[in-house]
C-alpha positions as a Python dict, from the first residue, in 0.01 Angstrom:
ca = {
    (1, 'M'): (0, 0, 0),
    (2, 'I'): (-350, 26, 129),
    (3, 'L'): (-218, 116, 473),
    (4, 'S'): (4, 363, 339),
    (5, 'L'): (-304, 528, 154),
    (6, 'V'): (-502, 524, 465),
    (7, 'V'): (-225, 711, 660),
    (8, 'V'): (-179, 962, 398),
    (9, 'V'): (-553, 1034, 355),
    (10, 'I'): (-599, 1073, 749),
    (11, 'F'): (-301, 1295, 771),
    (12, 'Y'): (-431, 1519, 476),
    (13, 'V'): (-783, 1547, 635),
    (14, 'E'): (-688, 1585, 989),
    (15, 'Y'): (-391, 1834, 937),
    (16, 'V'): (-330, 1968, 576),
    (17, 'T'): (-694, 2075, 500),
    (18, 'Y'): (-698, 2292, 827),
    (19, 'Y'): (-379, 2465, 710),
    (20, 'I'): (-497, 2507, 354),
    (21, 'N'): (-833, 2653, 515),
    (22, 'V'): (-617, 2929, 688),
    (23, 'L'): (-487, 3048, 359),
    (24, 'K'): (-842, 3157, 270),
    (25, 'W'): (-871, 3370, 572),
    (26, 'P'): (-835, 3739, 526),
    (27, 'S'): (-543, 3923, 674),
    (28, 'I'): (-584, 4108, 988),
    (29, 'K'): (-479, 4468, 929),
    (30, 'C'): (-390, 4739, 1178),
    (31, 'P'): (-423, 5096, 1032),
    (32, 'N'): (-202, 5242, 1315),
    (33, 'S'): (-14, 5130, 1616),
    (34, 'E'): (-310, 5208, 1838),
    (35, 'C'): (-531, 4942, 1700),
    (36, 'L'): (-688, 4680, 1926),
    (37, 'K'): (-722, 4318, 1780),
    (38, 'I'): (-985, 4106, 1903),
    (39, 'L'): (-1095, 3746, 1844),
    (40, 'L'): (-1470, 3661, 1890),
    (41, 'V'): (-1579, 3309, 1973),
    (42, 'A'): (-1944, 3233, 1985),
    (43, 'D'): (-2138, 2926, 2087),
    (44, 'P'): (-1857, 2661, 2105),
    (45, 'Q'): (-2104, 2460, 2318),
    (46, 'I'): (-1871, 2184, 2391),
    (47, 'L'): (-2078, 1856, 2414),
    (48, 'G'): (-2213, 1704, 2730),
    (49, 'E'): (-2212, 1358, 2865),
    (50, 'K'): (-2584, 1323, 2901),
    (51, 'T'): (-2670, 1303, 2528),
    (52, 'E'): (-2347, 1259, 2347),
    (53, 'S'): (-2103, 957, 2320),
    (54, 'F'): (-1739, 971, 2397),
    (55, 'I'): (-1643, 956, 2033),
    (56, 'A'): (-1858, 1252, 1951),
    (57, 'R'): (-1724, 1448, 2232),
    (58, 'W'): (-1359, 1378, 2146),
    (59, 'D'): (-1408, 1451, 1780),
    (60, 'S'): (-1578, 1794, 1852),
    (61, 'D'): (-1320, 1878, 2109),
    (62, 'R'): (-1042, 1833, 1849),
    (63, 'Y'): (-1213, 2018, 1587),
    (64, 'L'): (-1265, 2326, 1828),
    (65, 'A'): (-911, 2299, 1967),
    (66, 'K'): (-733, 2284, 1621),
    (67, 'N'): (-930, 2583, 1477),
    (68, 'F'): (-887, 2787, 1789),
    (69, 'K'): (-521, 2767, 1789),
    (70, 'L'): (-496, 2840, 1418),
    (71, 'A'): (-726, 3144, 1475),
    (72, 'M'): (-522, 3260, 1779),
    (73, 'N'): (-199, 3240, 1563),
    (74, 'H'): (-357, 3425, 1267),
    (75, 'V'): (-513, 3711, 1457),
    (76, 'K'): (-277, 3736, 1743),
    (77, 'P'): (-539, 3917, 1955),
    (78, 'E'): (-491, 4129, 2259),
    (79, 'L'): (-847, 4037, 2367),
    (80, 'V'): (-1056, 3721, 2316),
    (81, 'I'): (-1437, 3733, 2385),
    (82, 'F'): (-1637, 3426, 2435),
    (83, 'L'): (-2004, 3537, 2354),
    (84, 'G'): (-2174, 3279, 2558),
    (85, 'D'): (-2301, 2899, 2526),
    (86, 'L'): (-1960, 2768, 2625),
    (87, 'M'): (-2103, 2430, 2731),
    (88, 'D'): (-2394, 2241, 2566),
    (89, 'E'): (-2503, 2106, 2901),
    (90, 'G'): (-2370, 2367, 3141),
    (91, 'S'): (-2703, 2444, 3292),
    (92, 'I'): (-2823, 2090, 3344),
    (93, 'A'): (-2491, 1919, 3442),
    (94, 'S'): (-2436, 1768, 3779),
    (95, 'E'): (-2134, 1899, 3991),
    (96, 'E'): (-1915, 1605, 3869),
    (97, 'E'): (-2018, 1666, 3498),
    (98, 'Y'): (-1966, 2032, 3532),
    (99, 'T'): (-1609, 1976, 3651),
    (100, 'R'): (-1531, 1762, 3376),
    (101, 'L'): (-1679, 2005, 3130),
    (102, 'K'): (-1474, 2284, 3286),
    (103, 'V'): (-1141, 2078, 3254),
    (104, 'R'): (-1232, 2005, 2882),
    (105, 'F'): (-1310, 2362, 2793),
    (106, 'F'): (-982, 2505, 2928),
    (107, 'K'): (-815, 2226, 2743),
    (108, 'I'): (-960, 2324, 2416),
    (109, 'F'): (-936, 2695, 2457),
    (110, 'K'): (-604, 2733, 2643),
    (111, 'E'): (-563, 3068, 2798),
    (112, 'D'): (-267, 3287, 2719),
    (113, 'E'): (-142, 3501, 3000),
    (114, 'N'): (-63, 3795, 2740),
    (115, 'V'): (-414, 3799, 2614),
    (116, 'Q'): (-712, 3934, 2804),
    (117, 'I'): (-1022, 3700, 2793),
    (118, 'L'): (-1382, 3793, 2874),
    (119, 'Y'): (-1655, 3531, 2903),
    (120, 'L'): (-2025, 3578, 2880),
    (121, 'P'): (-2291, 3339, 3003),
    (122, 'G'): (-2541, 3197, 2763),
    (123, 'D'): (-2867, 3011, 2808),
    (124, 'N'): (-2696, 2666, 2780),
    (125, 'D'): (-2454, 2786, 3059),
    (126, 'I'): (-2695, 2918, 3318),
    (127, 'G'): (-3042, 2832, 3168),
    (128, 'G'): (-3313, 3054, 3044),
    (129, 'E'): (-3420, 2874, 2723),
    (130, 'G'): (-3737, 2658, 2735),
    (131, 'N'): (-3794, 2493, 3056),
    (132, 'E'): (-3436, 2547, 3200),
    (133, 'R'): (-3453, 2809, 3471),
    (134, 'V'): (-3190, 3048, 3561),
    (135, 'T'): (-3105, 2989, 3923),
    (136, 'Q'): (-2877, 3160, 4164),
    (137, 'L'): (-2671, 2834, 4200),
    (138, 'K'): (-2615, 2803, 3825),
    (139, 'Y'): (-2524, 3174, 3790),
    (140, 'E'): (-2266, 3150, 4072),
    (141, 'R'): (-2118, 2828, 3950),
    (142, 'Y'): (-2051, 2998, 3612),
    (143, 'Q'): (-1908, 3302, 3777),
    (144, 'K'): (-1668, 3098, 3976),
    (145, 'T'): (-1558, 2916, 3664),
    (146, 'F'): (-1513, 3206, 3424),
    (147, 'D'): (-1430, 3573, 3439),
    (148, 'G'): (-1697, 3763, 3625),
    (149, 'R'): (-1597, 4122, 3533),
    (150, 'E'): (-1891, 4323, 3419),
    (151, 'A'): (-1702, 4606, 3252),
    (152, 'V'): (-1347, 4631, 3111),
    (153, 'S'): (-1151, 4919, 2969),
    (154, 'I'): (-874, 4850, 2712),
    (155, 'K'): (-688, 5118, 2548),
    (156, 'F'): (-954, 5357, 2396),
    (157, 'A'): (-1248, 5106, 2422),
    (158, 'E'): (-1482, 5002, 2701),
    (159, 'F'): (-1635, 4661, 2689),
    (160, 'I'): (-1967, 4613, 2898),
    (161, 'K'): (-2144, 4298, 2942),
    (162, 'V'): (-2528, 4276, 2895),
    (163, 'N'): (-2738, 3985, 2996),
    (164, 'R'): (-3072, 3972, 2817),
    (165, 'I'): (-3137, 3641, 2984),
    (166, 'T'): (-3161, 3792, 3329),
    (167, 'E'): (-3221, 4150, 3189),
    (168, 'S'): (-2928, 4282, 3383),
    (169, 'Y'): (-2621, 4496, 3299),
    (170, 'P'): (-2377, 4703, 3521),
    (171, 'S'): (-2491, 5010, 3703),
    (172, 'L'): (-2393, 5341, 3579),
    (173, 'K'): (-2167, 5349, 3888),
    (174, 'I'): (-1959, 5090, 3734),
    (175, 'V'): (-1914, 5199, 3394),
    (176, 'N'): (-1755, 5521, 3296),
    (177, 'T'): (-1934, 5826, 3151),
    (178, 'P'): (-1920, 5816, 2779),
    (179, 'K'): (-1638, 6024, 2629),
    (180, 'A'): (-1554, 6175, 2306),
    (181, 'N'): (-1236, 5955, 2247),
    (182, 'I'): (-1375, 5635, 2402),
    (183, 'S'): (-1562, 5380, 2195),
    (184, 'R'): (-1824, 5185, 2399),
    (185, 'V'): (-1872, 4821, 2316),
    (186, 'L'): (-2167, 4605, 2450),
    (187, 'L'): (-2123, 4228, 2473),
    (188, 'S'): (-2449, 4019, 2479),
    (189, 'H'): (-2511, 3659, 2413),
    (190, 'L'): (-2860, 3722, 2277),
    (191, 'P'): (-2892, 3992, 2014),
    (192, 'L'): (-3027, 4329, 2120),
    (193, 'L'): (-3126, 4540, 1819),
    (194, 'P'): (-3353, 4276, 1664),
    (195, 'A'): (-3519, 4213, 2005),
    (196, 'S'): (-3728, 4537, 2054),
    (197, 'S'): (-3817, 4557, 2417),
    (198, 'G'): (-3821, 4787, 2714),
    (199, 'F'): (-3504, 4630, 2855),
    (200, 'V'): (-3313, 4689, 2519),
    (201, 'E'): (-3433, 5045, 2508),
    (202, 'R'): (-3321, 5094, 2854),
    (203, 'V'): (-2966, 4945, 2766),
    (204, 'L'): (-2930, 5168, 2464),
    (205, 'S'): (-3047, 5487, 2614),
    (206, 'Q'): (-2843, 5453, 2951),
    (207, 'L'): (-2513, 5285, 2826),
    (208, 'R'): (-2516, 5461, 2475),
    (209, 'P'): (-2306, 5210, 2282),
    (210, 'H'): (-2145, 5242, 1942),
    (211, 'L'): (-2104, 4893, 1886),
    (212, 'I'): (-2252, 4552, 2009),
    (213, 'F'): (-2116, 4196, 1970),
    (214, 'S'): (-2370, 3908, 2007),
    (215, 'A'): (-2427, 3547, 1930),
    (216, 'H'): (-2685, 3276, 2001),
    (217, 'D'): (-2851, 3232, 1654),
    (218, 'H'): (-2531, 3060, 1506),
    (219, 'K'): (-2532, 3286, 1202),
    (220, 'S'): (-2326, 3576, 1074),
    (221, 'F'): (-2515, 3918, 1050),
    (222, 'H'): (-2478, 4282, 1074),
    (223, 'F'): (-2744, 4500, 1217),
    (224, 'D'): (-2766, 4884, 1250),
    (225, 'A'): (-3014, 5126, 1390),
    (226, 'D'): (-3053, 5502, 1386),
    (227, 'V'): (-3014, 5647, 1738),
    (228, 'D'): (-3115, 5984, 1868),
    (229, 'V'): (-2790, 6138, 1993),
    (230, 'K'): (-2935, 6308, 2301),
    (231, 'S'): (-3179, 6023, 2438),
    (232, 'G'): (-2997, 5716, 2287),
    (233, 'R'): (-3329, 5592, 2175),
    (234, 'I'): (-3365, 5422, 1835),
    (235, 'V'): (-3554, 5644, 1610),
    (236, 'G'): (-3538, 5454, 1294),
    (237, 'H'): (-3583, 5086, 1187),
    (238, 'Y'): (-3281, 4858, 1215),
    (239, 'H'): (-3120, 4716, 898),
    (240, 'V'): (-3007, 4365, 845),
    (241, 'F'): (-2709, 4254, 636),
    (242, 'P'): (-2592, 3895, 614),
    (243, 'L'): (-2212, 3885, 646),
    (244, 'G'): (-2164, 3578, 450),
    (245, 'G'): (-2231, 3233, 530),
    (246, 'S'): (-2606, 3262, 550),
    (247, 'D'): (-2882, 3075, 375),
    (248, 'V'): (-3175, 3285, 509),
    (249, 'A'): (-3428, 3436, 290),
    (250, 'L'): (-3307, 3793, 193),
    (251, 'K'): (-3592, 4043, 175),
    (252, 'T'): (-3408, 4363, 83),
    (253, 'A'): (-3217, 4453, -221),
    (254, 'A'): (-2928, 4579, 4),
    (255, 'A'): (-2919, 4249, 189),
    (256, 'R'): (-2916, 4040, -147),
    (257, 'K'): (-2639, 4262, -273),
    (258, 'A'): (-2435, 4209, 52),
    (259, 'Q'): (-2495, 3830, 33),
    (260, 'G'): (-2357, 3815, -322),
    (261, 'K'): (-2022, 3967, -227),
    (262, 'T'): (-1710, 3734, -197),
    (263, 'S'): (-1529, 3945, 45),
    (264, 'F'): (-1497, 3814, 412),
    (265, 'S'): (-1410, 4151, 553),
    (266, 'W'): (-1607, 4457, 625),
    (267, 'M'): (-1556, 4806, 733),
    (268, 'F'): (-1760, 5017, 956),
    (269, 'Y'): (-1727, 5380, 1090),
    (270, 'L'): (-1842, 5411, 1445),
    (271, 'G'): (-2023, 5732, 1568),
    (272, 'D'): (-2292, 5849, 1796),
    (273, 'S'): (-2579, 5852, 1548),
    (274, 'I'): (-2594, 5485, 1446),
    (275, 'V'): (-2538, 5171, 1659),
    (276, 'H'): (-2386, 4861, 1488),
    (277, 'E'): (-2440, 4514, 1611),
    (278, 'I'): (-2226, 4229, 1484),
    (279, 'M'): (-2374, 3869, 1521),
    (280, 'V'): (-2098, 3617, 1535),
    (281, 'P'): (-2167, 3256, 1404),
    (282, 'T'): (-2115, 2950, 1611),
    (283, 'C'): (-1753, 2777, 1572),
    (284, 'S'): (-1897, 2427, 1644),
    (285, 'Y'): (-1995, 2192, 1362),
    (286, 'R'): (-2251, 2039, 1594),
    (287, 'M'): (-2511, 2328, 1591),
    (288, 'G'): (-2699, 2229, 1285),
    (289, 'V'): (-2580, 2504, 1045),
    (290, 'P'): (-2352, 2465, 738),
    (291, 'Y'): (-2127, 2747, 806),
    (292, 'M'): (-1901, 2777, 1121),
    (293, 'G'): (-1636, 3030, 1190),
    (294, 'F'): (-1469, 3288, 1425),
    (295, 'G'): (-1493, 3673, 1405),
    (296, 'A'): (-1189, 3895, 1410),
    (297, 'A'): (-1219, 4257, 1481),
    (298, 'T'): (-966, 4546, 1465),
    (299, 'L'): (-1090, 4860, 1640),
    (300, 'S'): (-895, 5180, 1584),
    (301, 'P'): (-927, 5557, 1642),
    (302, 'L'): (-1028, 5717, 1308),
    (303, 'A'): (-686, 5846, 1191),
    (304, 'T'): (-697, 6221, 1091),
    (305, 'E'): (-426, 6156, 827),
    (306, 'G'): (-653, 5912, 654),
    (307, 'V'): (-443, 5609, 697),
    (308, 'E'): (-751, 5381, 689),
    (309, 'I'): (-869, 5495, 357),
    (310, 'A'): (-593, 5285, 193),
    (311, 'Y'): (-799, 4990, 296),
    (312, 'E'): (-1147, 5101, 188),
    (313, 'D'): (-1123, 4926, -144),
    (314, 'E'): (-1043, 4605, 8),
    (315, 'Y'): (-1344, 4608, 244),
    (316, 'D'): (-1712, 4593, 199),
    (317, 'S'): (-1844, 4902, 397),
    (318, 'V'): (-2215, 4819, 479),
    (319, 'D'): (-2280, 5113, 708),
    (320, 'S'): (-2418, 5456, 582),
    (321, 'I'): (-2269, 5684, 843),
    (322, 'N'): (-2034, 5967, 721),
    (323, 'R'): (-1683, 5914, 806),
    (324, 'E'): (-1638, 6282, 905),
    (325, 'N'): (-1899, 6237, 1184),
    (326, 'S'): (-1719, 5920, 1321),
    (327, 'K'): (-1444, 5874, 1580),
    (328, 'M'): (-1360, 5504, 1545),
    (329, 'V'): (-1330, 5251, 1264),
    (330, 'L'): (-1404, 4889, 1291),
    (331, 'Y'): (-1247, 4626, 1046),
    (332, 'Y'): (-1437, 4305, 1083),
    (333, 'S'): (-1339, 3990, 924),
    (334, 'M'): (-1494, 3629, 915),
    (335, 'M'): (-1268, 3323, 946),
    (336, 'W'): (-1477, 3038, 822),
    (337, 'L'): (-1395, 2688, 923),
    (338, 'P'): (-1378, 2373, 731),
    (339, 'S'): (-1686, 2147, 706),
    (340, 'R'): (-1635, 1860, 946),
    (341, 'L'): (-1941, 1684, 845),
    (342, 'F'): (-1818, 1688, 488),
    (343, 'Q'): (-1480, 1529, 611),
    (344, 'L'): (-1668, 1264, 807),
    (345, 'K'): (-1884, 1173, 503),
    (346, 'F'): (-1548, 1145, 283),
    (347, 'Y'): (-1420, 919, 548),
    (348, 'V'): (-1730, 697, 501),
    (349, 'Y'): (-1699, 692, 125),
    (350, 'F'): (-1324, 624, 153),
    (351, 'V'): (-1376, 325, 388),
    (352, 'A'): (-1646, 190, 155),
    (353, 'A'): (-1412, 220, -157),
    (354, 'T'): (-1104, 61, 43),
    (355, 'V'): (-1331, -238, 134),
    (356, 'F'): (-1450, -273, -218),
    (357, 'M'): (-1101, -274, -355),
    (358, 'V'): (-960, -509, -82),
    (359, 'F'): (-1249, -738, -159),
    (360, 'F'): (-1171, -773, -526),
    (361, 'L'): (-782, -777, -475),
    (362, 'K'): (-813, -1072, -219),
    (363, 'C'): (-1067, -1257, -414),
    (364, 'P'): (-959, -1300, -789),
    (365, 'I'): (-1247, -1546, -862),
    (366, 'C'): (-1500, -1305, -728),
    (367, 'N'): (-1344, -1019, -953),
    (368, 'L'): (-1371, -1250, -1256),
    (369, 'R'): (-1740, -1333, -1197),
    (370, 'F'): (-1820, -957, -1143),
    (371, 'I'): (-1659, -869, -1474),
    (372, 'R'): (-1849, -1143, -1658),
    (373, 'G'): (-2166, -1018, -1505),
}
């Protein structure tokens, strides 16, 4: 009887809870046939051998693999973007350790030949944080392992990699001149709008993005900034909105209002006068934050017949841009993941309760003495 109970509990926790969690995920809608579906994966940081045990690595790998497979089936993306920090010890691993990390990574995040995949380097992959210097060898090792394209055009969108760690981005000869019917999306591991600097100003003024996807801080946020249409420079302060799953102090009424909403989906109109940045949270339960998840984005040309208006009541639109001045619409959803730490704590309590039950069932005398006091 006890063995059967153990099997049922393990099956429920390790399989059923994940499928139940998927039922909470918002549906990924396409307003028209031209839409582009994107799955965003941030900071998986698969654990390394120097600081983590085999059991910890095995459990974390299984958690990531199960959730990634479910997310792929749910979104059915045409493009998957890994926003950096793919390996926790990528920048300090030996060649042998790096090879094993690489094998584990592609076993967890299995590639699909029908889906385009873009990879960004993070500070844990090539260095750049603390005393971990970025070196040419580290960068070349990463480039040989993962996709090295700097700019990719898919349908009506152009995706450009920006590296704030090395302060580099593709030259204007590589990327296309911005066009009226093309949406330009920057991909950066480190956030750009919250980091005011000469490098960020050059990126915004030269590349003229409509949208930015970033990661690194392991939390879910939306930033926007007013931009001068002619120069591309920020002319107004950026705004911050937590997109759920955040426990930071909220300083503005708008942010507090956004935090109080229960929706996991948002709608943004993309134009030339405002730059939007979406910070995607980590998908690993080992990053010290209580909320983990994947981001799902649907990018679509703004339909003149107003098809997308049918979805406005279902989404929380946080931007202030007028839809008549926009050319693209972004539907962004958070797919939050189950708490693995809660599951592991449940196992501890379950084992303790089971041992307690077995002890008294096997020891009637002890049971009698316990009842008598």
